[in-house]
Amino acid sequence: MFKGIAVSPGVVVGVAYRVDSVFAPTEKQTLADPSLVDDEIAKFDHAVAVTSVELETFVQKIAQQLGQAEAEIFKSHLQIVNDQSLLSRVHELIRTHQNTAISALQIVMQGFTATFAQIQQDHFRDRLGDIRDVISKIGSHLTLQPNLGPGTVANGEFDHQDQPVILVAHEILPSQAISLGNLVIAGIVTEIGGGTSHAAILARSRGIPAVSGVIGITSQVTTGDHMVVDGREGVVLIRPDSETNSAYRKLQREFFNLKDRLILNRDLPSISSDGTQVELLANINNVTDAQTAMTVGATGVGLLRTEYLFLTHQDVPDEEEQYQYYRQIIEDAPNKTVTIRTLDLGGDKTVPYLGRRNEPNPFMGWRSIRLSFEHPRLFERQIRAILRSGRHGRVSMLFPMITRLEELRQVNLIVEETKRNLRREGVPFGENVKTGVMVEVPAAAICIDAILRETDFISIGSNDLIQYLNAADRDNPKVAHLCEPLSPAIFKVLQMVLEACQRMGTPVTLCGEMAGQPRSVLTLFGLGLRRFSMSPAFVPTIKELLSSVTTAQAERFAHHVLQLKTSEEIRGYLTSRLREVSSTLEVFDSA
Ligand code: PEP
Ligand code: MG
């Protein structure tokens, strides 16, 4: 039995499907028969050729979209993929040692790593990173599993086509998030990542039980193993005995039954038991999520994370591609209502052409709006695409990671100038697109009054606000206990921000993960929040919860929470209140 962090509720019993990094220290693999050598070399050469063509297109696109300077970096990737000494070394390993091509690549990579380890200069470290990128690209073509994302290989043969699997991986990269759609995934277990990491957000948005921070799990599980994932308790069992297996199967059935029952409320209004209206919106990453938002009964999209378009795009999406993509999402979204957030890359979400390698502190560094400011062409193109898409629905534009008023003013100037340009060019756009600020850096929360005077609306990004308030990395399981929403500091800050919005009459949404967690929601509703944006799978639960509580009751709960001094007290108090309000919904709260 393994214990990790419960990041997405529910119980699942199923079969493991392990995904390794191309560079995971696995045993050397050799070909079953020497007669396969030529085929293996041909397979490798094909993967190299495909990678080379891909890189050439990539370099051209980057030069067009971002500029020659950015494209230069990738020209060195082209040199690496065409480097004869690298290719012949792989050939030699396949021919003389009968290594599989992927194994030969791993050996070559290990050789480079050992050589470069002796050299301290940054230049060589970057070069090693470049080699790694290229080898990882070749590797993903070799495994013929590009749907698992770059740099990953499946462990062992397994026909997963029609069997739901429990995905086991060291980490799930944001770039893999969407392609996972091709596998039928019933559960997710990862070694790293916390409650608001991308694997967690992905799992929750699809309603898939998940546990993170399970150190060592990849070395214990083999593809095909039977497993249990308990996303309420953060427990993972490998090869359980038949008694345990049937006990968990029963829990799994109960959980599904409850979900099936809750989804029936999709057409009911979102109101508290005494009739206070609330808006339940969805956080989405792509078109499929927009459709899910509709099926669960969300009234709109409160957060579209546009970085997923960039993370999964072969190169850089241009203005037209972005426009078409936003338009499609708006057309599929409930009430054609979508809040589109501009790029929030950096931190744990990087694309090779934006963001620096080896940032010592990626979440505190060159991320999000900071990165957009340094790529004005890219930023302006995104704003143009969003403004143009604004003709097709009720669209708002949201700016992430705003830290100081100066940044907000700069953003406002850029938006005004972009509108002037569009008008001058005669390009139609949505004149009513509102602009808003994500309040997710404590500095912005503290200076909220000044911010509110210069923006149309705000959206509280509690995932980041919690990590920055507590100085605790949201992706690091070692500090996960400090990254929880149920704490005195976070509720005090939220109270301050919500009161300021009420005073100024500014619309406010909360779009962090706590908007879908029952105990937090009881308190937030009591503090006066009326717009919640969450992973679509939670909408039915939160609707049911709010319909079971009166406004006065929630206000009493919130008032009491604000008097409590420790997280433990808050957790205990809210758990009891939740049980009183609705005894069945506790299973959905993994916070
Ligand atoms: C947040 O920070 O709360 C948020 C919603 O944005 P993200 O999780 O994408 O950083
Ligand atoms: Mg954020």
CSV table of N, CA and C and ligand atoms in Angstrom, one decimal, residues 341 344 367 438 440 461 463-464 474, ligand 2:
chain,number,residue,atom,x,y,z
A,341,ARG,N,-8.3,33.6,-20.7
A,341,ARG,CA,-7.1,34.1,-20.0
A,341,ARG,C,-5.9,34.1,-21.0
A,344,ASP,N,-0.4,31.9,-19.8
A,344,ASP,CA,0.2,31.7,-18.5
A,344,ASP,C,1.2,30.6,-18.6
A,367,ARG,N,7.5,34.3,-15.8
A,367,ARG,CA,6.3,33.5,-16.0
A,367,ARG,C,5.1,34.4,-16.4
A,438,MET,N,-6.4,38.7,-12.9
A,438,MET,CA,-6.4,37.6,-11.9
A,438,MET,C,-5.7,38.0,-10.7
A,440,GLU,N,-3.9,36.7,-7.9
A,440,GLU,CA,-3.2,35.5,-7.5
A,440,GLU,C,-1.8,35.7,-6.9
A,461,GLY,N,-7.3,33.7,-8.4
A,461,GLY,CA,-6.6,32.5,-8.7
A,461,GLY,C,-6.1,31.9,-7.4
A,463,ASN,N,-5.2,29.0,-6.5
A,463,ASN,CA,-4.1,28.0,-6.5
A,463,ASN,C,-2.8,28.7,-6.3
A,464,ASP,N,-2.6,29.8,-7.1
A,464,ASP,CA,-1.3,30.5,-7.0
A,464,ASP,C,-1.3,31.4,-5.7
A,474,ARG,N,3.4,24.8,-5.3
A,474,ARG,CA,2.2,24.0,-5.4
A,474,ARG,C,2.4,22.6,-6.0
B,2,MG,MG,-2.7,30.8,-11.5
